[in-house]
PDB file of C-alpha atoms and ligand atoms in Angstrom:
ATOM      1  CA  UNK A  16     -57.500 -50.215 -17.172  1.00 95.00           C
ATOM      2  CA  UNK A  17     -59.110 -51.868 -14.242  1.00 97.00           C
ATOM      3  CA  UNK A  18     -57.824 -56.235 -13.843  1.00 98.00           C
ATOM      4  CA  UNK A  19     -60.513 -58.744 -11.954  1.00 98.00           C
ATOM      5  CA  UNK A  20     -58.463 -61.630 -10.468  1.00 98.00           C
ATOM      6  CA  UNK A  21     -59.170 -64.513 -10.350  1.00 98.00           C
ATOM      7  CA  UNK A  22     -58.190 -68.566  -9.511  1.00 98.00           C
ATOM      8  CA  UNK A  23     -59.136 -71.423  -9.426  1.00 98.00           C
ATOM      9  CA  UNK A  24     -62.976 -71.027  -9.585  1.00 98.00           C
ATOM     10  CA  UNK A  25     -63.392 -75.159 -10.183  1.00 98.00           C
ATOM     11  CA  UNK A  26     -66.237 -75.308 -12.319  1.00 98.00           C
ATOM     12  CA  UNK A  27     -68.474 -72.951  -9.509  1.00 98.00           C
ATOM     13  CA  UNK A  28     -70.849 -71.749 -11.629  1.00 98.00           C
ATOM     14  CA  UNK A  29     -73.345 -69.766  -8.459  1.00 98.00           C
ATOM     15  CA  UNK A  30     -69.757 -68.651  -7.039  1.00 98.00           C
ATOM     16  CA  UNK A  31     -68.312 -67.935 -10.480  1.00 98.00           C
ATOM     17  CA  UNK A  32     -71.310 -65.584 -11.442  1.00 98.00           C
ATOM     18  CA  UNK A  33     -71.321 -63.999  -8.041  1.00 98.00           C
ATOM     19  CA  UNK A  34     -67.873 -63.220  -7.817  1.00 98.00           C
ATOM     20  CA  UNK A  35     -67.964 -61.736 -11.418  1.00 98.00           C
ATOM     21  CA  UNK A  36     -71.716 -59.841 -10.470  1.00 98.00           C
ATOM     22  CA  UNK A  37     -70.046 -58.607  -7.230  1.00 98.00           C
ATOM     23  CA  UNK A  38     -67.355 -57.122  -8.792  1.00 98.00           C
ATOM     24  CA  UNK A  39     -69.066 -55.054 -10.897  1.00 98.00           C
ATOM     25  CA  UNK A  40     -70.430 -53.376  -8.121  1.00 97.00           C
ATOM     26  CA  UNK A  41     -67.166 -52.462  -6.271  1.00 96.00           C
ATOM     27  CA  UNK A  42     -66.280 -50.660  -9.668  1.00 95.00           C
ATOM     28  CA  UNK A  43     -66.289 -53.167 -12.489  1.00 97.00           C
ATOM     29  CA  UNK A  44     -63.393 -54.236 -14.480  1.00 98.00           C
ATOM     30  CA  UNK A  45     -62.366 -54.300 -17.671  1.00 98.00           C
ATOM     31  CA  UNK A  46     -60.645 -57.875 -18.353  1.00 98.00           C
ATOM     32  CA  UNK A  47     -60.912 -60.530 -16.189  1.00 98.00           C
ATOM     33  CA  UNK A  48     -57.294 -62.585 -15.295  1.00 98.00           C
ATOM     34  CA  UNK A  49     -57.236 -66.054 -14.868  1.00 98.00           C
ATOM     35  CA  UNK A  50     -55.232 -68.146 -12.827  1.00 98.00           C
ATOM     36  CA  UNK A  51     -56.262 -71.668 -13.487  1.00 98.00           C
ATOM     37  CA  UNK A  52     -58.638 -74.558 -12.553  1.00 98.00           C
ATOM     38  CA  UNK A  53     -61.527 -73.171 -14.253  1.00 98.00           C
ATOM     39  CA  UNK A  54     -61.783 -76.793 -13.486  1.00 98.00           C
ATOM     40  CA  UNK A  55     -62.658 -80.352 -11.479  1.00 97.00           C
ATOM     41  CA  UNK A  56     -64.607 -80.741  -8.330  1.00 97.00           C
ATOM     42  CA  UNK A  57     -67.929 -78.790  -9.195  1.00 98.00           C
ATOM     43  CA  UNK A  58     -70.779 -79.839 -10.593  1.00 98.00           C
ATOM     44  CA  UNK A  59     -70.160 -76.524 -13.580  1.00 98.00           C
ATOM     45  CA  UNK A  60     -67.110 -77.267 -15.866  1.00 98.00           C
ATOM     46  CA  UNK A  61     -68.897 -75.599 -18.918  1.00 98.00           C
ATOM     47  CA  UNK A  62     -70.682 -73.242 -18.039  1.00 98.00           C
ATOM     48  CA  UNK A  63     -67.924 -71.528 -16.211  1.00 98.00           C
ATOM     49  CA  UNK A  64     -66.161 -72.093 -20.075  1.00 98.00           C
ATOM     50  CA  UNK A  65     -68.514 -70.348 -21.477  1.00 98.00           C
ATOM     51  CA  UNK A  66     -69.087 -68.000 -18.671  1.00 98.00           C
ATOM     52  CA  UNK A  67     -65.444 -67.013 -18.806  1.00 98.00           C
ATOM     53  CA  UNK A  68     -65.324 -66.886 -23.023  1.00 98.00           C
ATOM     54  CA  UNK A  69     -67.843 -64.426 -23.169  1.00 98.00           C
ATOM     55  CA  UNK A  70     -64.931 -62.019 -20.930  1.00 98.00           C
ATOM     56  CA  UNK A  71     -62.292 -60.400 -22.253  1.00 98.00           C
ATOM     57  CA  UNK A  72     -60.097 -63.434 -20.816  1.00 98.00           C
ATOM     58  CA  UNK A  73     -56.450 -63.963 -20.049  1.00 98.00           C
ATOM     59  CA  UNK A  74     -55.951 -67.348 -18.816  1.00 98.00           C
ATOM     60  CA  UNK A  75     -53.409 -69.250 -18.097  1.00 98.00           C
ATOM     61  CA  UNK A  76     -53.778 -73.620 -17.702  1.00 98.00           C
ATOM     62  CA  UNK A  77     -54.229 -74.987 -13.985  1.00 98.00           C
ATOM     63  CA  UNK A  78     -53.579 -79.006 -13.583  1.00 96.00           C
ATOM     64  CA  UNK A  79     -57.173 -80.333 -12.904  1.00 96.00           C
ATOM     65  CA  UNK A  80     -57.150 -78.251 -16.713  1.00 97.00           C
ATOM     66  CA  UNK A  81     -55.234 -80.449 -18.006  1.00 96.00           C
ATOM     67  CA  UNK A  82     -56.062 -83.916 -16.133  1.00 94.00           C
ATOM     68  CA  UNK A  83     -59.177 -82.891 -16.987  1.00 95.00           C
ATOM     69  CA  UNK A  84     -58.366 -83.035 -20.896  1.00 95.00           C
ATOM     70  CA  UNK A  85     -56.271 -85.965 -20.204  1.00 92.00           C
ATOM     71  CA  UNK A  86     -52.923 -83.834 -21.083  1.00 91.00           C
ATOM     72  CA  UNK A  87     -51.833 -86.078 -17.171  1.00 86.00           C
ATOM     73  CA  UNK A  88     -52.547 -88.758 -15.596  1.00 81.00           C
ATOM     74  CA  UNK A  89     -54.841 -89.028 -12.211  1.00 82.00           C
ATOM     75  CA  UNK A  90     -52.714 -91.242 -11.252  1.00 82.00           C
ATOM     76  CA  UNK A  91     -51.526 -89.105  -8.580  1.00 79.00           C
ATOM     77  CA  UNK A  92     -55.122 -87.511  -7.875  1.00 84.00           C
ATOM     78  CA  UNK A  93     -56.715 -88.860  -4.115  1.00 85.00           C
ATOM     79  CA  UNK A  94     -60.202 -91.429  -5.182  1.00 86.00           C
ATOM     80  CA  UNK A  95     -62.204 -88.309  -5.589  1.00 88.00           C
ATOM     81  CA  UNK A  96     -60.794 -86.025  -7.573  1.00 88.00           C
ATOM     82  CA  UNK A  97     -59.540 -89.295  -9.648  1.00 90.00           C
ATOM     83  CA  UNK A  98     -63.645 -90.125  -9.892  1.00 93.00           C
ATOM     84  CA  UNK A  99     -63.683 -85.813  -9.904  1.00 95.00           C
ATOM     85  CA  UNK A 100     -61.424 -85.247 -13.049  1.00 95.00           C
ATOM     86  CA  UNK A 101     -62.898 -88.315 -14.746  1.00 94.00           C
ATOM     87  CA  UNK A 102     -66.716 -87.333 -14.557  1.00 96.00           C
ATOM     88  CA  UNK A 103     -65.075 -83.478 -15.765  1.00 97.00           C
ATOM     89  CA  UNK A 104     -63.676 -84.937 -18.559  1.00 96.00           C
ATOM     90  CA  UNK A 105     -66.988 -86.427 -20.008  1.00 96.00           C
ATOM     91  CA  UNK A 106     -69.082 -83.482 -18.825  1.00 97.00           C
ATOM     92  CA  UNK A 107     -66.646 -81.165 -22.121  1.00 98.00           C
ATOM     93  CA  UNK A 108     -67.944 -80.274 -25.519  1.00 98.00           C
ATOM     94  CA  UNK A 109     -65.428 -79.892 -28.178  1.00 98.00           C
ATOM     95  CA  UNK A 110     -66.004 -76.256 -27.518  1.00 98.00           C
ATOM     96  CA  UNK A 111     -64.830 -76.611 -24.308  1.00 98.00           C
ATOM     97  CA  UNK A 112     -61.922 -79.015 -25.216  1.00 98.00           C
ATOM     98  CA  UNK A 113     -59.582 -76.162 -28.039  1.00 98.00           C
ATOM     99  CA  UNK A 114     -61.218 -73.434 -25.068  1.00 98.00           C
ATOM    100  CA  UNK A 115     -58.301 -75.587 -21.988  1.00 98.00           C
ATOM    101  CA  UNK A 116     -56.543 -76.900 -25.237  1.00 98.00           C
ATOM    102  CA  UNK A 117     -55.347 -73.192 -25.587  1.00 98.00           C
ATOM    103  CA  UNK A 118     -54.635 -72.022 -22.515  1.00 98.00           C
ATOM    104  CA  UNK A 119     -50.827 -70.641 -22.133  1.00 98.00           C
ATOM    105  CA  UNK A 120     -48.731 -72.045 -18.672  1.00 98.00           C
ATOM    106  CA  UNK A 121     -47.729 -68.387 -18.706  1.00 98.00           C
ATOM    107  CA  UNK A 122     -48.576 -65.555 -19.422  1.00 98.00           C
ATOM    108  CA  UNK A 123     -47.572 -61.320 -19.439  1.00 97.00           C
ATOM    109  CA  UNK A 124     -49.876 -58.435 -19.495  1.00 95.00           C
ATOM    110  CA  UNK A 125     -48.902 -54.791 -17.339  1.00 93.00           C
ATOM    111  CA  UNK A 126     -45.857 -55.631 -15.554  1.00 94.00           C
ATOM    112  CA  UNK A 127     -47.432 -59.182 -14.026  1.00 97.00           C
ATOM    113  CA  UNK A 128     -47.237 -62.104 -14.716  1.00 98.00           C
ATOM    114  CA  UNK A 129     -50.216 -65.033 -14.752  1.00 98.00           C
ATOM    115  CA  UNK A 130     -49.069 -68.840 -14.037  1.00 98.00           C
ATOM    116  CA  UNK A 131     -51.430 -71.807 -11.459  1.00 98.00           C
ATOM    117  CA  UNK A 132     -48.356 -73.236  -9.025  1.00 98.00           C
ATOM    118  CA  UNK A 133     -45.089 -70.970  -9.797  1.00 98.00           C
ATOM    119  CA  UNK A 134     -42.944 -70.007 -12.355  1.00 98.00           C
ATOM    120  CA  UNK A 135     -40.219 -73.068 -11.546  1.00 97.00           C
ATOM    121  CA  UNK A 136     -43.031 -75.678 -11.795  1.00 97.00           C
ATOM    122  CA  UNK A 137     -46.271 -73.584 -13.221  1.00 98.00           C
ATOM    123  CA  UNK A 138     -48.358 -76.749 -13.087  1.00 96.00           C
ATOM    124  CA  UNK A 139     -47.842 -78.203 -10.107  1.00 95.00           C
ATOM    125  CA  UNK A 140     -46.111 -76.446  -7.040  1.00 97.00           C
ATOM    126  CA  UNK A 141     -47.827 -75.058  -4.205  1.00 97.00           C
ATOM    127  CA  UNK A 142     -45.955 -71.491  -3.889  1.00 97.00           C
ATOM    128  CA  UNK A 143     -46.294 -71.829   0.278  1.00 95.00           C
ATOM    129  CA  UNK A 144     -42.849 -70.467   2.128  1.00 94.00           C
ATOM    130  CA  UNK A 145     -40.084 -68.836   1.442  1.00 94.00           C
ATOM    131  CA  UNK A 146     -37.548 -70.517  -0.828  1.00 94.00           C
ATOM    132  CA  UNK A 147     -40.321 -71.728  -3.384  1.00 96.00           C
ATOM    133  CA  UNK A 148     -40.608 -67.678  -3.239  1.00 97.00           C
ATOM    134  CA  UNK A 149     -37.817 -66.533  -3.426  1.00 96.00           C
ATOM    135  CA  UNK A 150     -37.679 -69.799  -6.534  1.00 96.00           C
ATOM    136  CA  UNK A 151     -40.251 -67.377  -8.759  1.00 97.00           C
ATOM    137  CA  UNK A 152     -39.389 -64.246  -7.831  1.00 96.00           C
ATOM    138  CA  UNK A 153     -35.423 -65.763  -9.151  1.00 96.00           C
ATOM    139  CA  UNK A 154     -37.137 -66.631 -12.609  1.00 97.00           C
ATOM    140  CA  UNK A 155     -39.493 -63.048 -13.048  1.00 96.00           C
ATOM    141  CA  UNK A 156     -39.139 -60.850 -15.802  1.00 96.00           C
ATOM    142  CA  UNK A 157     -42.014 -59.073 -14.539  1.00 96.00           C
ATOM    143  CA  UNK A 158     -42.255 -56.809 -11.161  1.00 95.00           C
ATOM    144  CA  UNK A 159     -45.186 -58.862 -10.071  1.00 97.00           C
ATOM    145  CA  UNK A 160     -46.744 -61.505 -10.247  1.00 98.00           C
ATOM    146  CA  UNK A 161     -49.626 -63.784  -9.345  1.00 98.00           C
ATOM    147  CA  UNK A 162     -49.826 -66.937  -8.629  1.00 98.00           C
ATOM    148  CA  UNK A 163     -53.471 -69.966  -7.640  1.00 98.00           C
ATOM    149  CA  UNK A 164     -53.403 -73.585  -6.628  1.00 98.00           C
ATOM    150  CA  UNK A 165     -52.389 -73.559  -3.032  1.00 97.00           C
ATOM    151  CA  UNK A 166     -56.587 -71.431  -2.773  1.00 98.00           C
ATOM    152  CA  UNK A 167     -54.934 -69.072  -0.028  1.00 97.00           C
ATOM    153  CA  UNK A 168     -54.834 -66.250  -0.647  1.00 98.00           C
ATOM    154  CA  UNK A 169     -51.949 -63.978  -0.185  1.00 98.00           C
ATOM    155  CA  UNK A 170     -49.215 -61.475  -0.946  1.00 97.00           C
ATOM    156  CA  UNK A 171     -45.551 -61.490  -0.019  1.00 97.00           C
ATOM    157  CA  UNK A 172     -42.517 -59.507  -0.871  1.00 96.00           C
ATOM    158  CA  UNK A 173     -39.566 -59.704  -1.872  1.00 94.00           C
ATOM    159  CA  UNK A 174     -37.012 -58.720   0.977  1.00 85.00           C
ATOM    160  CA  UNK A 175     -34.008 -59.344   2.021  1.00 81.00           C
ATOM    161  CA  UNK A 176     -32.704 -62.760   3.155  1.00 75.00           C
ATOM    162  CA  UNK A 177     -36.481 -64.932   3.350  1.00 87.00           C
ATOM    163  CA  UNK A 178     -40.151 -63.416   1.110  1.00 94.00           C
ATOM    164  CA  UNK A 179     -42.323 -61.486   3.668  1.00 94.00           C
ATOM    165  CA  UNK A 180     -45.520 -63.523   3.365  1.00 96.00           C
ATOM    166  CA  UNK A 181     -48.687 -61.218   4.620  1.00 95.00           C
ATOM    167  CA  UNK A 182     -52.552 -63.383   4.145  1.00 94.00           C
ATOM    168  CA  UNK A 183     -55.217 -61.039   2.976  1.00 96.00           C
ATOM    169  CA  UNK A 184     -58.022 -59.952   4.610  1.00 94.00           C
ATOM    170  CA  UNK A 185     -60.695 -58.941   3.232  1.00 95.00           C
ATOM    171  CA  UNK A 186     -61.565 -55.096   1.844  1.00 94.00           C
ATOM    172  CA  UNK A 187     -57.847 -55.233   1.793  1.00 95.00           C
ATOM    173  CA  UNK A 188     -55.543 -53.352  -0.659  1.00 95.00           C
ATOM    174  CA  UNK A 189     -51.949 -53.552  -1.134  1.00 95.00           C
ATOM    175  CA  UNK A 190     -49.942 -50.464  -2.595  1.00 95.00           C
ATOM    176  CA  UNK A 191     -47.848 -52.027  -5.831  1.00 94.00           C
ATOM    177  CA  UNK A 192     -44.701 -49.330  -5.076  1.00 89.00           C
ATOM    178  CA  UNK A 193     -41.281 -49.676  -6.198  1.00 88.00           C
ATOM    179  CA  UNK A 194     -40.757 -53.737  -4.806  1.00 93.00           C
ATOM    180  CA  UNK A 195     -41.418 -57.526  -6.478  1.00 95.00           C
ATOM    181  CA  UNK A 196     -44.550 -59.288  -5.350  1.00 97.00           C
ATOM    182  CA  UNK A 197     -46.113 -62.306  -5.668  1.00 98.00           C
ATOM    183  CA  UNK A 198     -49.844 -62.904  -5.490  1.00 98.00           C
ATOM    184  CA  UNK A 199     -52.776 -65.183  -5.018  1.00 98.00           C
ATOM    185  CA  UNK A 200     -56.263 -63.679  -5.010  1.00 98.00           C
ATOM    186  CA  UNK A 201     -56.736 -67.080  -3.128  1.00 98.00           C
ATOM    187  CA  UNK A 202     -60.387 -69.146  -5.179  1.00 98.00           C
ATOM    188  CA  UNK A 203     -63.202 -68.447  -6.233  1.00 98.00           C
ATOM    189  CA  UNK A 204     -65.188 -71.816  -5.845  1.00 98.00           C
ATOM    190  CA  UNK A 205     -63.046 -74.130  -3.256  1.00 98.00           C
ATOM    191  CA  UNK A 206     -61.318 -71.941  -0.479  1.00 97.00           C
ATOM    192  CA  UNK A 207     -59.160 -73.739   1.281  1.00 96.00           C
ATOM    193  CA  UNK A 208     -58.490 -70.835   5.249  1.00 95.00           C
ATOM    194  CA  UNK A 209     -61.846 -71.748   5.966  1.00 96.00           C
ATOM    195  CA  UNK A 210     -63.990 -68.664   4.798  1.00 97.00           C
ATOM    196  CA  UNK A 211     -65.891 -70.463   2.604  1.00 98.00           C
ATOM    197  CA  UNK A 212     -66.527 -67.290   0.815  1.00 98.00           C
ATOM    198  CA  UNK A 213     -65.298 -66.913  -3.301  1.00 98.00           C
ATOM    199  CA  UNK A 214     -62.622 -64.561  -3.087  1.00 98.00           C
ATOM    200  CA  UNK A 215     -60.244 -62.598  -5.733  1.00 98.00           C
ATOM    201  CA  UNK A 216     -58.647 -59.101  -6.170  1.00 98.00           C
ATOM    202  CA  UNK A 217     -59.008 -56.253  -8.329  1.00 98.00           C
ATOM    203  CA  UNK A 218     -56.214 -54.881  -9.794  1.00 97.00           C
ATOM    204  CA  UNK A 219     -55.958 -50.984 -10.904  1.00 96.00           C
ATOM    205  CA  UNK A 220     -54.300 -50.259 -13.095  1.00 93.00           C
ATOM    206  CA  UNK A 221     -53.681 -46.269 -12.832  1.00 93.00           C
ATOM    207  CA  UNK A 222     -53.820 -46.464  -8.878  1.00 94.00           C
ATOM    208  CA  UNK A 223     -51.275 -48.739  -9.037  1.00 95.00           C
ATOM    209  CA  UNK A 224     -53.372 -50.997  -6.254  1.00 96.00           C
ATOM    210  CA  UNK A 225     -54.468 -54.416  -6.053  1.00 97.00           C
ATOM    211  CA  UNK A 226     -58.317 -55.079  -3.662  1.00 97.00           C
ATOM    212  CA  UNK A 227     -59.502 -57.738  -1.991  1.00 98.00           C
ATOM    213  CA  UNK A 228     -62.595 -58.430  -1.996  1.00 98.00           C
ATOM    214  CA  UNK A 229     -64.209 -61.946  -0.289  1.00 98.00           C
ATOM    215  CA  UNK A 230     -68.192 -62.397  -1.099  1.00 98.00           C
ATOM    216  CA  UNK A 231     -70.980 -64.671   0.445  1.00 98.00           C
ATOM    217  CA  UNK A 232     -72.781 -67.206  -2.075  1.00 98.00           C
ATOM    218  CA  UNK A 233     -75.092 -69.838  -1.800  1.00 98.00           C
ATOM    219  CA  UNK A 234     -73.258 -72.919  -1.520  1.00 98.00           C
ATOM    220  CA  UNK A 235     -75.693 -74.942  -0.779  1.00 98.00           C
ATOM    221  CA  UNK A 236     -77.282 -74.409  -4.716  1.00 98.00           C
ATOM    222  CA  UNK A 237     -73.579 -75.650  -5.907  1.00 98.00           C
ATOM    223  CA  UNK A 238     -73.833 -78.844  -3.629  1.00 98.00           C
ATOM    224  CA  UNK A 239     -77.474 -79.695  -4.564  1.00 98.00           C
ATOM    225  CA  UNK A 240     -75.878 -79.954  -8.047  1.00 98.00           C
ATOM    226  CA  UNK A 241     -73.246 -82.110  -7.162  1.00 98.00           C
ATOM    227  CA  UNK A 242     -74.955 -84.193  -4.999  1.00 98.00           C
ATOM    228  CA  UNK A 243     -77.476 -84.394  -8.106  1.00 97.00           C
ATOM    229  CA  UNK A 244     -74.390 -85.791 -10.625  1.00 96.00           C
ATOM    230  CA  UNK A 245     -72.788 -87.634  -8.082  1.00 96.00           C
ATOM    231  CA  UNK A 246     -69.058 -85.669  -6.432  1.00 96.00           C
ATOM    232  CA  UNK A 247     -68.079 -86.978  -3.649  1.00 95.00           C
ATOM    233  CA  UNK A 248     -69.684 -86.267  -1.128  1.00 95.00           C
ATOM    234  CA  UNK A 249     -65.905 -85.153   0.878  1.00 95.00           C
ATOM    235  CA  UNK A 250     -65.918 -82.837  -1.962  1.00 96.00           C
ATOM    236  CA  UNK A 251     -69.648 -81.665  -1.165  1.00 97.00           C
ATOM    237  CA  UNK A 252     -69.593 -80.752   2.349  1.00 97.00           C
ATOM    238  CA  UNK A 253     -65.601 -79.340   1.415  1.00 97.00           C
ATOM    239  CA  UNK A 254     -67.543 -76.090   0.831  1.00 97.00           C
ATOM    240  CA  UNK A 255     -69.482 -75.500   3.684  1.00 97.00           C
ATOM    241  CA  UNK A 256     -65.959 -75.089   5.898  1.00 96.00           C
ATOM    242  CA  UNK A 257     -64.170 -74.154   3.604  1.00 95.00           C
ATOM    243  CA  UNK A 258     -61.272 -76.340   3.740  1.00 91.00           C
TER     244      UNK A 258
HETATM  245 ZN1   ZN B  18     -57.165 -75.468  -7.674  1.00 63.47          ZN
END
């Protein structure tokens, strides 16, 4: 069994399709595990949901999925994020809403917990520090946990005293041994680690192996679509820099 692990698609269809294609070329996958924020910021929320719904999919909800549903207020969002959430809301048909409404906050499969933010605060907490990782390790009933939300690909190993974070580089593999780990596949549709290429993980169950991959996609296609639908220039420009 092989799983494609993705997060933070953010309605970027061009990036999502490139990732699905590239993952096929990297040996393929039987299932897609998605860590939330399927929609918002990008120009194609509906089509991204439709492409994912065609997969053998396990997906949890992100804060932006909830914002698009109106399940959380947008008063804590900055101007461009609030504007984009409202625009996204208008694009969703009944099937899209039903898909997003059906997403759980936490899921588990093959020894992995899946959550957007953290097990302490599934929708909102950025798991990027030792103390926040410890809080999630404390709550894990599985050996491994997958998170998204920060858009930074990393693996975090449980270690005596303080968890150890390693940023994942393209092509890097992680052997799953006895120790517990938390991993983040990075973002498909809006990377924020200075590398604009889409980011994902492939998990090989039999080999006990996670492999990190980056794949370039045509950023200008997504940016042009964003201009056409009138999304904020800040959101358009940041895709060029992976910030
Ligand atoms: Zn996100």
